[in-house]
PDB file of C-alpha atoms in Angstrom:
ATOM      1  CA  MET S   1      54.788 -66.546   0.673  1.00 38.00           C
ATOM      2  CA  ALA S   2      54.811 -70.339   0.510  1.00 40.00           C
ATOM      3  CA  TRP S   3      56.428 -72.835   2.824  1.00 40.00           C
ATOM      4  CA  PHE S   4      56.797 -76.587   3.223  1.00 38.00           C
ATOM      5  CA  LEU S   5      54.342 -78.327   5.505  1.00 40.00           C
ATOM      6  CA  ASP S   6      54.099 -82.083   5.093  1.00 44.00           C
ATOM      7  CA  THR S   7      53.888 -84.961   2.646  1.00 42.00           C
ATOM      8  CA  TRP S   8      50.831 -86.717   1.276  1.00 43.00           C
ATOM      9  CA  LYS S   9      50.530 -90.059  -0.465  1.00 45.00           C
ATOM     10  CA  ALA S  10      48.641 -90.219  -3.765  1.00 48.00           C
ATOM     11  CA  TYR S  11      47.609 -93.736  -4.682  1.00 39.00           C
ATOM     12  CA  SER S  12      47.436 -95.096  -8.210  1.00 34.00           C
ATOM     13  CA  TYR S  13      45.312 -98.125  -7.238  1.00 31.00           C
ATOM     14  CA  LEU S  14      46.494 -99.821 -10.419  1.00 33.00           C
ATOM     15  CA  SER S  15      48.568-102.588  -8.861  1.00 30.00           C
ATOM     16  CA  PRO S  16      48.061-104.961  -5.913  1.00 30.00           C
ATOM     17  CA  SER S  17      50.844-103.191  -4.052  1.00 32.00           C
ATOM     18  CA  ASN S  18      49.071 -99.803  -4.311  1.00 36.00           C
ATOM     19  CA  THR S  19      52.375 -98.075  -4.988  1.00 39.00           C
ATOM     20  CA  SER S  20      52.369 -94.669  -3.342  1.00 50.00           C
ATOM     21  CA  LEU S  21      54.155 -91.483  -4.305  1.00 56.00           C
ATOM     22  CA  GLU S  22      54.834 -88.673  -1.929  1.00 78.00           C
ATOM     23  CA  LEU S  23      53.853 -85.137  -2.799  1.00 86.00           C
ATOM     24  CA  ASN S  24      55.070 -82.109  -0.915  1.00 90.00           C
ATOM     25  CA  VAL S  25      52.204 -80.266   0.761  1.00 92.00           C
ATOM     26  CA  PHE S  26      52.494 -76.478   0.978  1.00 93.00           C
ATOM     27  CA  ASP S  27      50.516 -73.506   2.197  1.00 94.00           C
ATOM     28  CA  PHE S  28      50.507 -70.319   0.148  1.00 94.00           C
ATOM     29  CA  GLU S  29      49.585 -67.088   1.938  1.00 93.00           C
ATOM     30  CA  PHE S  30      47.739 -64.354   0.051  1.00 94.00           C
ATOM     31  CA  PRO S  31      48.026 -60.646   0.964  1.00 93.00           C
ATOM     32  CA  ASP S  32      44.780 -60.911   2.983  1.00 92.00           C
ATOM     33  CA  GLU S  33      46.480 -63.681   5.038  1.00 91.00           C
ATOM     34  CA  THR S  34      44.175 -66.380   3.643  1.00 94.00           C
ATOM     35  CA  LYS S  35      46.132 -69.607   3.215  1.00 95.00           C
ATOM     36  CA  MET S  36      45.710 -71.946   0.229  1.00 96.00           C
ATOM     37  CA  SER S  37      46.889 -75.570   0.415  1.00 96.00           C
ATOM     38  CA  PHE S  38      48.532 -77.137  -2.623  1.00 95.00           C
ATOM     39  CA  VAL S  39      50.790 -80.035  -3.555  1.00 94.00           C
ATOM     40  CA  SER S  40      53.783 -80.531  -5.818  1.00 94.00           C
ATOM     41  CA  TYR S  41      56.198 -83.372  -6.445  1.00 91.00           C
ATOM     42  CA  SER S  42      59.008 -80.827  -6.759  1.00 88.00           C
ATOM     43  CA  PRO S  43      60.585 -78.295  -4.418  1.00 86.00           C
ATOM     44  CA  LEU S  44      59.190 -74.910  -5.401  1.00 87.00           C
ATOM     45  CA  LEU S  45      62.554 -73.535  -6.509  1.00 85.00           C
ATOM     46  CA  TYR S  46      62.574 -76.188  -9.255  1.00 87.00           C
ATOM     47  CA  LEU S  47      59.457 -74.602 -10.764  1.00 90.00           C
ATOM     48  CA  VAL S  48      60.969 -71.152 -11.369  1.00 90.00           C
ATOM     49  CA  ASN S  49      61.052 -70.472 -15.130  1.00 92.00           C
ATOM     50  CA  GLU S  50      59.598 -73.935 -15.791  1.00 93.00           C
ATOM     51  CA  ASP S  51      56.361 -75.061 -17.434  1.00 95.00           C
ATOM     52  CA  VAL S  52      53.856 -76.460 -14.936  1.00 97.00           C
ATOM     53  CA  THR S  53      50.560 -78.344 -15.066  1.00 97.00           C
ATOM     54  CA  LEU S  54      47.951 -76.889 -12.720  1.00 98.00           C
ATOM     55  CA  PHE S  55      45.077 -79.112 -11.550  1.00 98.00           C
ATOM     56  CA  ILE S  56      41.914 -77.335 -10.310  1.00 98.00           C
ATOM     57  CA  HIS S  57      39.205 -79.291  -8.508  1.00 98.00           C
ATOM     58  CA  ASP S  58      35.407 -79.289  -8.733  1.00 97.00           C
ATOM     59  CA  TYR S  59      32.738 -77.972  -6.366  1.00 96.00           C
ATOM     60  CA  LEU S  60      32.997 -79.617  -2.896  1.00 96.00           C
ATOM     61  CA  ASP S  61      36.421 -81.118  -3.679  1.00 97.00           C
ATOM     62  CA  SER S  62      40.089 -80.365  -2.942  1.00 97.00           C
ATOM     63  CA  TYR S  63      43.487 -81.204  -4.417  1.00 97.00           C
ATOM     64  CA  LYS S  64      42.933 -84.764  -3.188  1.00 95.00           C
ATOM     65  CA  SER S  65      40.270 -85.087  -5.884  1.00 96.00           C
ATOM     66  CA  TRP S  66      43.179 -85.783  -8.251  1.00 96.00           C
ATOM     67  CA  SER S  67      44.781 -88.545  -6.172  1.00 94.00           C
ATOM     68  CA  ARG S  68      43.913 -91.297  -8.673  1.00 94.00           C
ATOM     69  CA  VAL S  69      45.328 -89.285 -11.616  1.00 96.00           C
ATOM     70  CA  LEU S  70      48.478 -87.538 -10.373  1.00 95.00           C
ATOM     71  CA  PRO S  71      50.586 -90.719  -9.986  1.00 93.00           C
ATOM     72  CA  LEU S  72      49.845 -91.534 -13.635  1.00 95.00           C
ATOM     73  CA  ILE S  73      51.043 -88.212 -15.077  1.00 95.00           C
ATOM     74  CA  LEU S  74      54.364 -88.843 -16.797  1.00 92.00           C
ATOM     75  CA  ASN S  75      56.008 -85.476 -16.166  1.00 89.00           C
ATOM     76  CA  LYS S  76      55.628 -85.119 -12.410  1.00 89.00           C
ATOM     77  CA  ARG S  77      58.217 -82.356 -12.084  1.00 87.00           C
ATOM     78  CA  GLY S  78      55.778 -79.575 -12.967  1.00 93.00           C
ATOM     79  CA  ILE S  79      52.607 -80.817 -11.238  1.00 96.00           C
ATOM     80  CA  LEU S  80      50.691 -78.398  -9.019  1.00 97.00           C
ATOM     81  CA  ALA S  81      47.290 -79.273  -7.531  1.00 97.00           C
ATOM     82  CA  VAL S  82      45.471 -76.716  -5.383  1.00 98.00           C
ATOM     83  CA  SER S  83      42.611 -76.532  -2.903  1.00 98.00           C
ATOM     84  CA  LEU S  84      40.816 -73.264  -3.616  1.00 98.00           C
ATOM     85  CA  ARG S  85      39.890 -70.997  -0.707  1.00 97.00           C
ATOM     86  CA  GLY S  86      37.018 -72.465   1.298  1.00 97.00           C
ATOM     87  CA  TRP S  87      37.627 -76.057   0.187  1.00 97.00           C
ATOM     88  CA  GLY S  88      39.717 -78.841   1.713  1.00 96.00           C
ATOM     89  CA  ASP S  89      42.266 -77.446   4.148  1.00 95.00           C
ATOM     90  CA  SER S  90      42.375 -73.970   2.569  1.00 97.00           C
ATOM     91  CA  LEU S  91      40.992 -71.127   4.636  1.00 95.00           C
ATOM     92  CA  ALA S  92      37.806 -69.424   3.436  1.00 95.00           C
ATOM     93  CA  GLY S  93      38.962 -65.848   4.014  1.00 92.00           C
ATOM     94  CA  ALA S  94      36.636 -62.852   4.074  1.00 89.00           C
ATOM     95  CA  GLY S  95      34.231 -61.584   1.430  1.00 87.00           C
ATOM     96  CA  VAL S  96      32.119 -63.258  -1.217  1.00 89.00           C
ATOM     97  CA  HIS S  97      33.460 -66.353  -2.967  1.00 95.00           C
ATOM     98  CA  SER S  98      33.415 -66.195  -6.762  1.00 96.00           C
ATOM     99  CA  LEU S  99      35.051 -67.833  -9.746  1.00 96.00           C
ATOM    100  CA  GLU S 100      36.663 -64.482 -10.509  1.00 95.00           C
ATOM    101  CA  GLN S 101      38.209 -64.419  -7.016  1.00 96.00           C
ATOM    102  CA  TYR S 102      39.555 -67.941  -7.500  1.00 97.00           C
ATOM    103  CA  ALA S 103      41.065 -66.981 -10.849  1.00 97.00           C
ATOM    104  CA  ASP S 104      42.664 -63.894  -9.276  1.00 97.00           C
ATOM    105  CA  ASP S 105      44.075 -66.068  -6.483  1.00 97.00           C
ATOM    106  CA  LEU S 106      45.649 -68.511  -8.905  1.00 98.00           C
ATOM    107  CA  SER S 107      47.014 -65.775 -11.152  1.00 97.00           C
ATOM    108  CA  TYR S 108      48.733 -64.190  -8.143  1.00 97.00           C
ATOM    109  CA  PHE S 109      49.946 -67.609  -6.960  1.00 97.00           C
ATOM    110  CA  LEU S 110      51.548 -68.550 -10.296  1.00 97.00           C
ATOM    111  CA  LYS S 111      53.181 -65.146 -10.677  1.00 95.00           C
ATOM    112  CA  LYS S 112      54.741 -65.478  -7.235  1.00 94.00           C
ATOM    113  CA  LEU S 113      56.074 -68.925  -8.138  1.00 94.00           C
ATOM    114  CA  LYS S 114      57.611 -67.337 -11.263  1.00 95.00           C
ATOM    115  CA  VAL S 115      56.631 -70.178 -13.565  1.00 96.00           C
ATOM    116  CA  LYS S 116      57.395 -69.947 -17.266  1.00 95.00           C
ATOM    117  CA  GLY S 117      54.119 -71.334 -18.571  1.00 96.00           C
ATOM    118  CA  VAL S 118      51.119 -73.348 -17.445  1.00 97.00           C
ATOM    119  CA  THR S 119      48.775 -75.986 -18.795  1.00 98.00           C
ATOM    120  CA  ILE S 120      45.522 -75.915 -16.837  1.00 98.00           C
ATOM    121  CA  VAL S 121      43.500 -79.041 -16.078  1.00 98.00           C
ATOM    122  CA  GLY S 122      40.098 -78.314 -14.543  1.00 98.00           C
ATOM    123  CA  HIS S 123      37.131 -80.413 -13.488  1.00 98.00           C
ATOM    124  CA  GLY S 124      33.577 -79.044 -13.223  1.00 96.00           C
ATOM    125  CA  MET S 125      33.804 -75.798 -11.287  1.00 96.00           C
ATOM    126  CA  GLY S 126      37.574 -75.972 -11.784  1.00 97.00           C
ATOM    127  CA  SER S 127      37.013 -75.823 -15.545  1.00 97.00           C
ATOM    128  CA  LEU S 128      35.156 -72.540 -15.150  1.00 95.00           C
ATOM    129  CA  VAL S 129      37.976 -71.212 -12.984  1.00 97.00           C
ATOM    130  CA  ALA S 130      40.436 -72.314 -15.681  1.00 97.00           C
ATOM    131  CA  THR S 131      38.603 -70.363 -18.382  1.00 95.00           C
ATOM    132  CA  GLN S 132      38.676 -67.244 -16.189  1.00 95.00           C
ATOM    133  CA  LEU S 133      42.322 -67.731 -15.268  1.00 97.00           C
ATOM    134  CA  ALA S 134      43.624 -68.150 -18.819  1.00 96.00           C
ATOM    135  CA  PRO S 135      43.012 -64.540 -19.961  1.00 94.00           C
ATOM    136  CA  LYS S 136      44.682 -63.195 -16.813  1.00 95.00           C
ATOM    137  CA  LEU S 137      47.899 -65.074 -17.612  1.00 94.00           C
ATOM    138  CA  ARG S 138      47.876 -64.053 -21.292  1.00 82.00           C
ATOM    139  CA  ASN S 139      50.660 -65.786 -23.249  1.00 89.00           C
ATOM    140  CA  LYS S 140      51.774 -67.958 -20.323  1.00 95.00           C
ATOM    141  CA  VAL S 141      48.967 -70.488 -20.891  1.00 97.00           C
ATOM    142  CA  ASN S 142      49.982 -73.452 -23.046  1.00 97.00           C
ATOM    143  CA  GLY S 143      46.595 -75.166 -23.151  1.00 97.00           C
ATOM    144  CA  LEU S 144      43.348 -76.060 -21.367  1.00 98.00           C
ATOM    145  CA  PHE S 145      42.153 -79.577 -20.521  1.00 98.00           C
ATOM    146  CA  LEU S 146      38.572 -79.395 -19.214  1.00 98.00           C
ATOM    147  CA  ILE S 147      36.736 -82.352 -17.669  1.00 98.00           C
ATOM    148  CA  GLY S 148      32.991 -82.444 -16.998  1.00 96.00           C
ATOM    149  CA  SER S 149      32.724 -78.787 -17.913  1.00 92.00           C
ATOM    150  CA  PRO S 150      29.411 -76.951 -17.527  1.00 83.00           C
ATOM    151  CA  GLY S 151      30.010 -73.744 -19.440  1.00 80.00           C
ATOM    152  CA  VAL S 152      26.728 -72.345 -18.148  1.00 82.00           C
ATOM    153  CA  LEU S 153      24.498 -73.915 -15.502  1.00 86.00           C
ATOM    154  CA  ASN S 154      20.945 -74.384 -16.764  1.00 87.00           C
ATOM    155  CA  ALA S 155      18.658 -73.410 -13.881  1.00 90.00           C
ATOM    156  CA  GLN S 156      15.974 -75.861 -15.024  1.00 91.00           C
ATOM    157  CA  HIS S 157      18.282 -78.844 -15.457  1.00 90.00           C
ATOM    158  CA  VAL S 158      16.874 -81.711 -13.372  1.00 90.00           C
ATOM    159  CA  TRP S 159      19.601 -83.100 -11.130  1.00 89.00           C
ATOM    160  CA  ASP S 160      17.415 -85.577  -9.211  1.00 88.00           C
ATOM    161  CA  LYS S 161      14.821 -87.046 -11.581  1.00 86.00           C
ATOM    162  CA  LYS S 162      13.077 -89.042  -8.852  1.00 86.00           C
ATOM    163  CA  GLN S 163      12.325 -85.948  -6.781  1.00 89.00           C
ATOM    164  CA  GLY S 164      12.386 -83.440  -9.646  1.00 92.00           C
ATOM    165  CA  ILE S 165      15.137 -81.340  -8.039  1.00 93.00           C
ATOM    166  CA  THR S 166      16.640 -78.763 -10.423  1.00 94.00           C
ATOM    167  CA  PHE S 167      19.824 -76.726 -10.234  1.00 93.00           C
ATOM    168  CA  GLU S 168      17.651 -73.743  -9.282  1.00 95.00           C
ATOM    169  CA  ASP S 169      16.138 -75.772  -6.433  1.00 95.00           C
ATOM    170  CA  ILE S 170      19.620 -76.553  -5.160  1.00 94.00           C
ATOM    171  CA  ASN S 171      20.492 -72.852  -5.263  1.00 94.00           C
ATOM    172  CA  ASP S 172      17.350 -71.982  -3.283  1.00 95.00           C
ATOM    173  CA  MET S 173      18.142 -74.700  -0.741  1.00 94.00           C
ATOM    174  CA  LEU S 174      21.722 -73.504  -0.284  1.00 94.00           C
ATOM    175  CA  LYS S 175      20.567 -69.936   0.336  1.00 93.00           C
ATOM    176  CA  GLU S 176      18.552 -71.211   3.318  1.00 93.00           C
ATOM    177  CA  TRP S 177      21.397 -73.173   4.874  1.00 92.00           C
ATOM    178  CA  GLN S 178      22.327 -72.194   8.397  1.00 89.00           C
ATOM    179  CA  HIS S 179      24.217 -75.452   8.843  1.00 88.00           C
ATOM    180  CA  ARG S 180      25.720 -77.805   6.306  1.00 85.00           C
ATOM    181  CA  ASP S 181      23.429 -80.648   5.175  1.00 89.00           C
ATOM    182  CA  ASP S 182      25.827 -83.603   5.193  1.00 90.00           C
ATOM    183  CA  LYS S 183      23.179 -86.000   3.865  1.00 90.00           C
ATOM    184  CA  PHE S 184      22.697 -83.857   0.760  1.00 91.00           C
ATOM    185  CA  LEU S 185      26.452 -83.488   0.255  1.00 91.00           C
ATOM    186  CA  SER S 186      26.937 -87.249   0.450  1.00 90.00           C
ATOM    187  CA  LYS S 187      24.193 -87.816  -2.120  1.00 89.00           C
ATOM    188  CA  PHE S 188      25.577 -85.117  -4.422  1.00 90.00           C
ATOM    189  CA  GLN S 189      29.063 -86.626  -4.331  1.00 90.00           C
ATOM    190  CA  LEU S 190      28.430 -90.366  -4.265  1.00 87.00           C
ATOM    191  CA  GLU S 191      25.106 -91.198  -5.904  1.00 83.00           C
ATOM    192  CA  ASP S 192      26.575 -91.404  -9.417  1.00 81.00           C
ATOM    193  CA  LEU S 193      29.348 -93.634  -8.100  1.00 83.00           C
ATOM    194  CA  GLN S 194      27.159 -96.254  -6.442  1.00 81.00           C
ATOM    195  CA  PHE S 195      27.779 -98.835  -9.169  1.00 78.00           C
ATOM    196  CA  GLN S 196      31.558 -98.546  -8.786  1.00 82.00           C
ATOM    197  CA  ILE S 197      31.283 -98.579  -4.978  1.00 82.00           C
ATOM    198  CA  ASP S 198      29.020-101.661  -4.934  1.00 80.00           C
ATOM    199  CA  ASN S 199      31.286-103.517  -7.357  1.00 79.00           C
ATOM    200  CA  CYS S 200      34.455-102.536  -5.497  1.00 75.00           C
ATOM    201  CA  THR S 201      35.977-100.974  -8.629  1.00 80.00           C
ATOM    202  CA  MET S 202      36.516 -97.786  -6.658  1.00 84.00           C
ATOM    203  CA  PRO S 203      38.701 -98.328  -3.571  1.00 86.00           C
ATOM    204  CA  SER S 204      36.953 -97.768  -0.241  1.00 87.00           C
ATOM    205  CA  ILE S 205      39.901 -95.717   1.012  1.00 90.00           C
ATOM    206  CA  PHE S 206      39.349 -93.283  -1.849  1.00 91.00           C
ATOM    207  CA  VAL S 207      35.595 -93.049  -1.188  1.00 90.00           C
ATOM    208  CA  GLU S 208      36.321 -92.287   2.467  1.00 91.00           C
ATOM    209  CA  GLN S 209      38.790 -89.610   1.387  1.00 92.00           C
ATOM    210  CA  ILE S 210      36.169 -88.047  -0.902  1.00 92.00           C
ATOM    211  CA  MET S 211      33.712 -87.569   1.931  1.00 93.00           C
ATOM    212  CA  GLU S 212      36.347 -86.469   4.416  1.00 94.00           C
ATOM    213  CA  GLU S 213      37.329 -83.645   2.058  1.00 95.00           C
ATOM    214  CA  THR S 214      33.704 -82.849   1.117  1.00 95.00           C
ATOM    215  CA  LEU S 215      32.739 -82.314   4.749  1.00 94.00           C
ATOM    216  CA  LYS S 216      35.492 -79.716   5.124  1.00 95.00           C
ATOM    217  CA  ALA S 217      33.680 -77.421   2.663  1.00 94.00           C
ATOM    218  CA  ASP S 218      33.012 -73.931   3.987  1.00 95.00           C
ATOM    219  CA  ILE S 219      29.258 -73.258   4.037  1.00 94.00           C
ATOM    220  CA  ARG S 220      29.745 -69.770   2.591  1.00 95.00           C
ATOM    221  CA  ALA S 221      31.791 -71.155  -0.298  1.00 96.00           C
ATOM    222  CA  CYS S 222      29.058 -73.733  -0.985  1.00 95.00           C
ATOM    223  CA  LYS S 223      26.430 -70.993  -1.198  1.00 95.00           C
ATOM    224  CA  ASP S 224      28.396 -68.300  -3.012  1.00 96.00           C
ATOM    225  CA  ILE S 225      29.941 -70.444  -5.726  1.00 96.00           C
ATOM    226  CA  TRP S 226      26.773 -72.307  -6.687  1.00 96.00           C
ATOM    227  CA  ASN S 227      24.943 -68.993  -6.939  1.00 95.00           C
ATOM    228  CA  ASP S 228      27.811 -67.510  -8.973  1.00 95.00           C
ATOM    229  CA  MET S 229      27.720 -70.422 -11.429  1.00 94.00           C
ATOM    230  CA  MET S 230      23.932 -70.076 -11.684  1.00 92.00           C
ATOM    231  CA  GLN S 231      23.848 -66.329 -12.253  1.00 91.00           C
ATOM    232  CA  ASN S 232      26.788 -65.713 -14.587  1.00 90.00           C
ATOM    233  CA  ASP S 233      27.780 -66.782 -18.082  1.00 89.00           C
ATOM    234  CA  TYR S 234      31.553 -67.146 -18.127  1.00 86.00           C
ATOM    235  CA  THR S 235      31.752 -68.343 -21.730  1.00 89.00           C
ATOM    236  CA  GLU S 236      31.278 -65.004 -23.506  1.00 84.00           C
ATOM    237  CA  THR S 237      34.993 -64.222 -23.841  1.00 86.00           C
ATOM    238  CA  LEU S 238      36.265 -67.714 -24.657  1.00 93.00           C
ATOM    239  CA  ASN S 239      36.403 -66.923 -28.395  1.00 92.00           C
ATOM    240  CA  SER S 240      39.406 -64.683 -27.695  1.00 91.00           C
ATOM    241  CA  LEU S 241      41.562 -67.525 -26.335  1.00 94.00           C
ATOM    242  CA  ARG S 242      44.060 -68.732 -28.947  1.00 95.00           C
ATOM    243  CA  ILE S 243      45.269 -71.846 -27.157  1.00 96.00           C
ATOM    244  CA  PRO S 244      44.709 -75.603 -27.643  1.00 97.00           C
ATOM    245  CA  VAL S 245      41.658 -76.926 -25.783  1.00 97.00           C
ATOM    246  CA  ILE S 246      40.365 -80.375 -24.956  1.00 97.00           C
ATOM    247  CA  VAL S 247      36.957 -81.022 -23.388  1.00 97.00           C
ATOM    248  CA  LEU S 248      36.600 -84.517 -21.927  1.00 98.00           C
ATOM    249  CA  CYS S 249      33.150 -85.831 -21.071  1.00 96.00           C
ATOM    250  CA  GLY S 250      31.797 -88.949 -19.374  1.00 96.00           C
ATOM    251  CA  SER S 251      28.932 -90.353 -21.438  1.00 95.00           C
ATOM    252  CA  ASN S 252      26.861 -90.806 -18.258  1.00 93.00           C
ATOM    253  CA  ASP S 253      27.469 -87.335 -16.857  1.00 93.00           C
ATOM    254  CA  ARG S 254      24.080 -86.378 -15.419  1.00 89.00           C
ATOM    255  CA  LEU S 255      25.170 -82.920 -14.277  1.00 91.00           C
ATOM    256  CA  PHE S 256      26.287 -81.636 -17.674  1.00 91.00           C
ATOM    257  CA  THR S 257      25.208 -83.464 -20.806  1.00 89.00           C
ATOM    258  CA  LYS S 258      27.389 -84.302 -23.771  1.00 91.00           C
ATOM    259  CA  GLU S 259      25.636 -81.597 -25.788  1.00 90.00           C
ATOM    260  CA  ASN S 260      26.221 -79.034 -22.991  1.00 89.00           C
ATOM    261  CA  GLN S 261      29.934 -79.755 -23.149  1.00 94.00           C
ATOM    262  CA  LYS S 262      30.062 -79.708 -26.950  1.00 93.00           C
ATOM    263  CA  GLN S 263      28.467 -76.258 -26.812  1.00 92.00           C
ATOM    264  CA  LEU S 264      31.239 -75.152 -24.472  1.00 93.00           C
ATOM    265  CA  LEU S 265      33.922 -76.399 -26.862  1.00 95.00           C
ATOM    266  CA  ARG S 266      32.340 -74.470 -29.729  1.00 94.00           C
ATOM    267  CA  LYS S 267      32.855 -71.265 -27.728  1.00 94.00           C
ATOM    268  CA  PHE S 268      36.618 -71.618 -28.273  1.00 95.00           C
ATOM    269  CA  SER S 269      36.287 -70.473 -31.873  1.00 93.00           C
ATOM    270  CA  SER S 270      39.840 -69.082 -32.053  1.00 94.00           C
ATOM    271  CA  ALA S 271      41.557 -72.160 -30.601  1.00 95.00           C
ATOM    272  CA  PRO S 272      44.193 -73.626 -32.960  1.00 94.00           C
ATOM    273  CA  MET S 273      43.109 -77.073 -31.776  1.00 94.00           C
ATOM    274  CA  ALA S 274      39.795 -77.931 -30.097  1.00 95.00           C
ATOM    275  CA  ARG S 275      38.995 -81.585 -29.439  1.00 96.00           C
ATOM    276  CA  PHE S 276      36.081 -83.372 -27.781  1.00 97.00           C
ATOM    277  CA  ILE S 277      36.689 -86.710 -26.024  1.00 97.00           C
ATOM    278  CA  VAL S 278      34.010 -89.008 -24.595  1.00 97.00           C
ATOM    279  CA  ILE S 279      34.701 -91.801 -22.111  1.00 96.00           C
ATOM    280  CA  ASP S 280      31.940 -94.384 -22.399  1.00 95.00           C
ATOM    281  CA  ASP S 281      29.865 -95.273 -19.338  1.00 92.00           C
ATOM    282  CA  ALA S 282      31.706 -92.760 -17.152  1.00 94.00           C
ATOM    283  CA  PRO S 283      29.892 -90.330 -14.816  1.00 94.00           C
ATOM    284  CA  HIS S 284      30.631 -86.676 -14.070  1.00 94.00           C
ATOM    285  CA  LYS S 285      33.578 -87.614 -11.842  1.00 94.00           C
ATOM    286  CA  THR S 286      35.347 -89.297 -14.748  1.00 96.00           C
ATOM    287  CA  HIS S 287      38.810 -88.900 -13.245  1.00 96.00           C
ATOM    288  CA  TRP S 288      37.639 -90.830 -10.165  1.00 95.00           C
ATOM    289  CA  THR S 289      36.142 -93.787 -12.010  1.00 94.00           C
ATOM    290  CA  ASN S 290      38.426 -93.923 -15.066  1.00 95.00           C
ATOM    291  CA  PRO S 291      41.793 -92.508 -13.920  1.00 96.00           C
ATOM    292  CA  SER S 292      43.898 -94.495 -16.392  1.00 96.00           C
ATOM    293  CA  GLU S 293      41.887 -93.271 -19.392  1.00 97.00           C
ATOM    294  CA  VAL S 294      41.806 -89.673 -18.183  1.00 98.00           C
ATOM    295  CA  SER S 295      45.540 -89.626 -17.418  1.00 97.00           C
ATOM    296  CA  TYR S 296      46.252 -91.188 -20.844  1.00 97.00           C
ATOM    297  CA  HIS S 297      44.535 -88.271 -22.567  1.00 97.00           C
ATOM    298  CA  ILE S 298      46.170 -85.686 -20.298  1.00 98.00           C
ATOM    299  CA  ASN S 299      49.610 -87.185 -20.963  1.00 97.00           C
ATOM    300  CA  ASN S 300      49.014 -87.141 -24.724  1.00 96.00           C
ATOM    301  CA  PHE S 301      47.909 -83.516 -24.526  1.00 97.00           C
ATOM    302  CA  LEU S 302      50.990 -82.519 -22.511  1.00 96.00           C
ATOM    303  CA  ILE S 303      53.346 -84.371 -24.871  1.00 94.00           C
ATOM    304  CA  ASN S 304      51.822 -82.719 -27.939  1.00 93.00           C
ATOM    305  CA  LEU S 305      51.996 -79.297 -26.309  1.00 93.00           C
ATOM    306  CA  GLU S 306      55.671 -79.852 -25.477  1.00 86.00           C
ATOM    307  CA  LEU S 307      56.402 -80.775 -29.095  1.00 84.00           C
ATOM    308  CA  ASP S 308      54.708 -77.592 -30.287  1.00 76.00           C
ATOM    309  CA  LEU S 309      56.434 -75.242 -27.828  1.00 59.00           C
TER     310      LEU S 309
END
């Protein structure tokens, strides 16, 4: 069951007036009574038997991660952006968090909304959720647009070169957490963005929003999902997906290299169209630093999909 809650302003930051657009904020209740927050420009009845575009956020983020991109999407009628369980204002629920659980949640959610078809846009962790969700929806998926996509986390990848901290080290640290380490979370989220923050090319209100949402993260979700991404290879079945795919990469992504993301794209061997896009000088959070370029490519993808349907 879903019901209307509130409105939320997503800012484009592209004009001096900071034109704002209101999204409807909803809660969706799963059978286990866990509630998932999501936003849409449209009343939910307008989405029945319609094609939608689903935006799935990265690790530590929420639907507000997309607030610099959503106002720039041309077809706003079908936009849905979710906060997965344990992130943002969504409840964590019981049990172990996993990408499979998130994909099951979203499959159930979309079926209850009775949408006709879906194009999935995922960032980081959200990309992995997207690749697990697509097979569950079968022929309802129109295409995948994946940003900063890991494919598989390399345990020995060095995240912090100064201190020599690897992905495996982060996993070991998270396992020991009794309380959230806000200093680490701030570094994980903002260190790559320091240039944009110092040069005021990223609005301070957005940076504040990033950390406000990050510090809502459920500690169990932080632990479970990082471990899940470390332990499992979710790319093995991607060759069965016969849908258009785009992988977009920031050239300065220090979490997942350009070659990592090219390897992921090659896994979609049955895709009728598979394209790799690089945004120069952009970090992992490309949609935060380069929203106009990212939205341009998403809009082109959606327009081409509509022409082919």
